[in-house]
Amino acid sequence: MALVGKLEVTIKINRLPTEVTTDKNGWKEFNVDFGKRGARVSLRPRMWNRLEQAANTHPHWIAVITGQMGDDVQKGVFKLLEPNLQVFEYTPKAPSAEAKPDGAKAEAGAAAEPAAAGAPEKAEEKQAPSPPGD
């Protein structure tokens, strides 16, 4: 007997969709492209207003839309059932002053290795004296 599960899809967007249609109840419908697949999302007016508000008030935001994968509406595009929307504001990470480019790290690491390991600088000091021969 197969185990029964639930398939949920999570879609993340950071821009307001441009090609949006409105049905008679005020629901906004748009497509999201994932490359080989896509989804058709229908949002209630209240959810759409949250998206618009985030786009207008926050310079950096991300919206997470979750729902169940429905039937295909066209080849490679499925309908998202029971969508739920969460919108988050974020601040982009600034590059730290301590971070160096990868090339600079490699050069600095190579120069510090012999001193840190306590290795002698001259090759002659590494060699042990040879035993006297008969």
PDB file of C-alpha atoms in Angstrom:
ATOM      1  CA  MET A   1       0.000   0.000   0.000  1.00  0.00           C
ATOM      2  CA  ALA A   2       1.396   3.385  -0.969  1.00  0.00           C
ATOM      3  CA  LEU A   3       1.922   6.125   1.578  1.00  0.00           C
ATOM      4  CA  VAL A   4      -0.427   9.074   1.110  1.00  0.00           C
ATOM      5  CA  GLY A   5       1.242  12.487   0.993  1.00  0.00           C
ATOM      6  CA  LYS A   6       0.600  16.062  -0.010  1.00  0.00           C
ATOM      7  CA  LEU A   7       2.574  17.890  -2.684  1.00  0.00           C
ATOM      8  CA  GLU A   8       3.044  21.601  -2.034  1.00  0.00           C
ATOM      9  CA  VAL A   9       4.777  24.068  -4.298  1.00  0.00           C
ATOM     10  CA  THR A  10       6.690  27.138  -3.091  1.00  0.00           C
ATOM     11  CA  ILE A  11       7.172  30.002  -5.533  1.00  0.00           C
ATOM     12  CA  LYS A  12       9.415  32.962  -4.685  1.00  0.00           C
ATOM     13  CA  ILE A  13       9.201  36.244  -6.579  1.00  0.00           C
ATOM     14  CA  ASN A  14      10.847  39.620  -6.015  1.00  0.00           C
ATOM     15  CA  ARG A  15       9.121  41.710  -8.692  1.00  0.00           C
ATOM     16  CA  LEU A  16       5.508  42.591  -9.288  1.00  0.00           C
ATOM     17  CA  PRO A  17       4.118  40.687 -12.312  1.00  0.00           C
ATOM     18  CA  THR A  18       3.455  42.881 -15.329  1.00  0.00           C
ATOM     19  CA  GLU A  19       1.063  40.734 -17.385  1.00  0.00           C
ATOM     20  CA  VAL A  20      -1.893  40.440 -15.024  1.00  0.00           C
ATOM     21  CA  THR A  21      -5.521  39.725 -15.840  1.00  0.00           C
ATOM     22  CA  THR A  22      -8.479  40.430 -13.554  1.00  0.00           C
ATOM     23  CA  ASP A  23     -11.548  38.188 -13.460  1.00  0.00           C
ATOM     24  CA  LYS A  24     -15.104  39.273 -12.626  1.00  0.00           C
ATOM     25  CA  ASN A  25     -14.559  38.718  -8.869  1.00  0.00           C
ATOM     26  CA  GLY A  26     -11.450  40.908  -8.793  1.00  0.00           C
ATOM     27  CA  TRP A  27      -8.954  38.028  -8.556  1.00  0.00           C
ATOM     28  CA  LYS A  28      -5.623  38.780 -10.231  1.00  0.00           C
ATOM     29  CA  GLU A  29      -4.156  36.037 -12.403  1.00  0.00           C
ATOM     30  CA  PHE A  30      -0.581  35.853 -13.722  1.00  0.00           C
ATOM     31  CA  ASN A  31       1.932  33.305 -14.953  1.00  0.00           C
ATOM     32  CA  VAL A  32       5.282  32.489 -13.350  1.00  0.00           C
ATOM     33  CA  ASP A  33       7.944  30.861 -15.546  1.00  0.00           C
ATOM     34  CA  PHE A  34      10.416  28.369 -14.041  1.00  0.00           C
ATOM     35  CA  GLY A  35      12.322  27.539 -17.215  1.00  0.00           C
ATOM     36  CA  LYS A  36      10.908  24.224 -18.437  1.00  0.00           C
ATOM     37  CA  ARG A  37       7.731  24.516 -16.348  1.00  0.00           C
ATOM     38  CA  GLY A  38       5.446  27.293 -15.244  1.00  0.00           C
ATOM     39  CA  ALA A  39       2.502  28.041 -12.999  1.00  0.00           C
ATOM     40  CA  ARG A  40      -0.665  30.080 -13.305  1.00  0.00           C
ATOM     41  CA  VAL A  41      -1.385  31.844 -10.026  1.00  0.00           C
ATOM     42  CA  SER A  42      -4.710  33.433  -9.052  1.00  0.00           C
ATOM     43  CA  LEU A  43      -4.631  35.750  -6.023  1.00  0.00           C
ATOM     44  CA  ARG A  44      -7.486  37.304  -4.098  1.00  0.00           C
ATOM     45  CA  PRO A  45      -7.656  41.111  -4.244  1.00  0.00           C
ATOM     46  CA  ARG A  46      -6.465  41.376  -0.630  1.00  0.00           C
ATOM     47  CA  MET A  47      -3.361  39.258  -1.388  1.00  0.00           C
ATOM     48  CA  TRP A  48      -2.647  41.252  -4.544  1.00  0.00           C
ATOM     49  CA  ASN A  49      -2.855  44.490  -2.526  1.00  0.00           C
ATOM     50  CA  ARG A  50      -0.157  43.139  -0.179  1.00  0.00           C
ATOM     51  CA  LEU A  51       2.089  42.496  -3.190  1.00  0.00           C
ATOM     52  CA  GLU A  52       1.519  45.997  -4.559  1.00  0.00           C
ATOM     53  CA  GLN A  53       2.113  47.562  -1.147  1.00  0.00           C
ATOM     54  CA  ALA A  54       5.430  45.710  -0.777  1.00  0.00           C
ATOM     55  CA  ALA A  55       6.542  46.803  -4.246  1.00  0.00           C
ATOM     56  CA  ASN A  56       5.667  50.436  -3.517  1.00  0.00           C
ATOM     57  CA  THR A  57       7.013  50.762   0.029  1.00  0.00           C
ATOM     58  CA  HIS A  58      10.069  48.474   0.216  1.00  0.00           C
ATOM     59  CA  PRO A  59      13.090  48.697  -2.076  1.00  0.00           C
ATOM     60  CA  HIS A  60      13.983  45.036  -1.416  1.00  0.00           C
ATOM     61  CA  TRP A  61      11.243  42.486  -0.825  1.00  0.00           C
ATOM     62  CA  ILE A  62      10.440  38.881  -1.578  1.00  0.00           C
ATOM     63  CA  ALA A  63       7.060  37.189  -1.824  1.00  0.00           C
ATOM     64  CA  VAL A  64       6.580  33.503  -1.081  1.00  0.00           C
ATOM     65  CA  ILE A  65       3.521  31.937  -2.679  1.00  0.00           C
ATOM     66  CA  THR A  66       2.666  28.390  -1.601  1.00  0.00           C
ATOM     67  CA  GLY A  67      -0.059  26.079  -2.801  1.00  0.00           C
ATOM     68  CA  GLN A  68      -0.847  22.701  -4.258  1.00  0.00           C
ATOM     69  CA  MET A  69      -0.004  21.678  -7.798  1.00  0.00           C
ATOM     70  CA  GLY A  70      -3.205  21.458  -9.813  1.00  0.00           C
ATOM     71  CA  ASP A  71      -4.034  20.255 -13.295  1.00  0.00           C
ATOM     72  CA  ASP A  72      -2.136  21.417 -16.352  1.00  0.00           C
ATOM     73  CA  VAL A  73      -3.802  24.407 -18.014  1.00  0.00           C
ATOM     74  CA  GLN A  74      -1.491  24.165 -21.024  1.00  0.00           C
ATOM     75  CA  LYS A  75       1.613  22.175 -21.871  1.00  0.00           C
ATOM     76  CA  GLY A  76       4.158  22.659 -19.061  1.00  0.00           C
ATOM     77  CA  VAL A  77       1.995  25.109 -17.065  1.00  0.00           C
ATOM     78  CA  PHE A  78      -0.005  24.003 -14.024  1.00  0.00           C
ATOM     79  CA  LYS A  79      -2.596  25.852 -11.967  1.00  0.00           C
ATOM     80  CA  LEU A  80      -1.618  26.642  -8.377  1.00  0.00           C
ATOM     81  CA  LEU A  81      -4.452  25.590  -6.066  1.00  0.00           C
ATOM     82  CA  GLU A  82      -5.266  27.282  -2.757  1.00  0.00           C
ATOM     83  CA  PRO A  83      -2.486  29.906  -2.925  1.00  0.00           C
ATOM     84  CA  ASN A  84      -1.138  31.457   0.243  1.00  0.00           C
ATOM     85  CA  LEU A  85       1.036  34.581   0.189  1.00  0.00           C
ATOM     86  CA  GLN A  86       3.713  35.869   2.550  1.00  0.00           C
ATOM     87  CA  VAL A  87       5.709  39.036   1.853  1.00  0.00           C
ATOM     88  CA  PHE A  88       9.046  39.798   3.505  1.00  0.00           C
ATOM     89  CA  GLU A  89      11.228  42.889   3.457  1.00  0.00           C
ATOM     90  CA  TYR A  90      14.973  42.308   3.536  1.00  0.00           C
ATOM     91  CA  THR A  91      18.150  44.341   3.546  1.00  0.00           C
ATOM     92  CA  PRO A  92      20.834  43.242   1.112  1.00  0.00           C
ATOM     93  CA  LYS A  93      24.112  42.142   2.645  1.00  0.00           C
ATOM     94  CA  ALA A  94      26.865  44.706   2.293  1.00  0.00           C
ATOM     95  CA  PRO A  95      30.358  43.411   1.491  1.00  0.00           C
ATOM     96  CA  SER A  96      32.411  43.389   4.681  1.00  0.00           C
ATOM     97  CA  ALA A  97      35.675  45.333   4.945  1.00  0.00           C
ATOM     98  CA  GLU A  98      37.516  42.242   6.206  1.00  0.00           C
ATOM     99  CA  ALA A  99      36.597  40.137   3.192  1.00  0.00           C
ATOM    100  CA  LYS A 100      39.358  40.006   0.608  1.00  0.00           C
ATOM    101  CA  PRO A 101      39.110  38.807  -2.968  1.00  0.00           C
ATOM    102  CA  ASP A 102      39.915  35.122  -3.439  1.00  0.00           C
ATOM    103  CA  GLY A 103      43.208  35.891  -5.172  1.00  0.00           C
ATOM    104  CA  ALA A 104      44.412  38.054  -2.280  1.00  0.00           C
ATOM    105  CA  LYS A 105      43.499  35.345   0.241  1.00  0.00           C
ATOM    106  CA  ALA A 106      45.498  32.727  -1.653  1.00  0.00           C
ATOM    107  CA  GLU A 107      48.575  34.942  -1.863  1.00  0.00           C
ATOM    108  CA  ALA A 108      48.378  35.961   1.784  1.00  0.00           C
ATOM    109  CA  GLY A 109      47.837  32.356   2.864  1.00  0.00           C
ATOM    110  CA  ALA A 110      50.821  31.078   0.865  1.00  0.00           C
ATOM    111  CA  ALA A 111      53.121  33.716   2.349  1.00  0.00           C
ATOM    112  CA  ALA A 112      52.014  33.049   5.925  1.00  0.00           C
ATOM    113  CA  GLU A 113      52.249  29.233   5.778  1.00  0.00           C
ATOM    114  CA  PRO A 114      56.039  28.764   6.122  1.00  0.00           C
ATOM    115  CA  ALA A 115      56.297  31.204   9.033  1.00  0.00           C
ATOM    116  CA  ALA A 116      53.271  29.780  10.802  1.00  0.00           C
ATOM    117  CA  ALA A 117      54.489  26.197  10.473  1.00  0.00           C
ATOM    118  CA  GLY A 118      57.870  27.092  11.917  1.00  0.00           C
ATOM    119  CA  ALA A 119      59.651  25.794   8.814  1.00  0.00           C
ATOM    120  CA  PRO A 120      63.175  27.098   8.229  1.00  0.00           C
ATOM    121  CA  GLU A 121      63.628  29.517   5.391  1.00  0.00           C
ATOM    122  CA  LYS A 122      66.758  27.926   3.916  1.00  0.00           C
ATOM    123  CA  ALA A 123      66.801  24.531   2.287  1.00  0.00           C
ATOM    124  CA  GLU A 124      70.206  23.657   3.828  1.00  0.00           C
ATOM    125  CA  GLU A 125      68.813  23.883   7.360  1.00  0.00           C
ATOM    126  CA  LYS A 126      66.225  21.200   6.568  1.00  0.00           C
ATOM    127  CA  GLN A 127      68.871  18.552   5.794  1.00  0.00           C
ATOM    128  CA  ALA A 128      70.287  16.465   8.616  1.00  0.00           C
ATOM    129  CA  PRO A 129      74.051  16.012   8.608  1.00  0.00           C
ATOM    130  CA  SER A 130      75.071  12.907   6.752  1.00  0.00           C
ATOM    131  CA  PRO A 131      76.679  10.118   8.781  1.00  0.00           C
ATOM    132  CA  PRO A 132      80.429   9.732   8.354  1.00  0.00           C
ATOM    133  CA  GLY A 133      81.343   7.062   5.859  1.00  0.00           C
ATOM    134  CA  ASP A 134      84.033   4.354   6.203  1.00  0.00           C
TER     135      ASP A 134
END
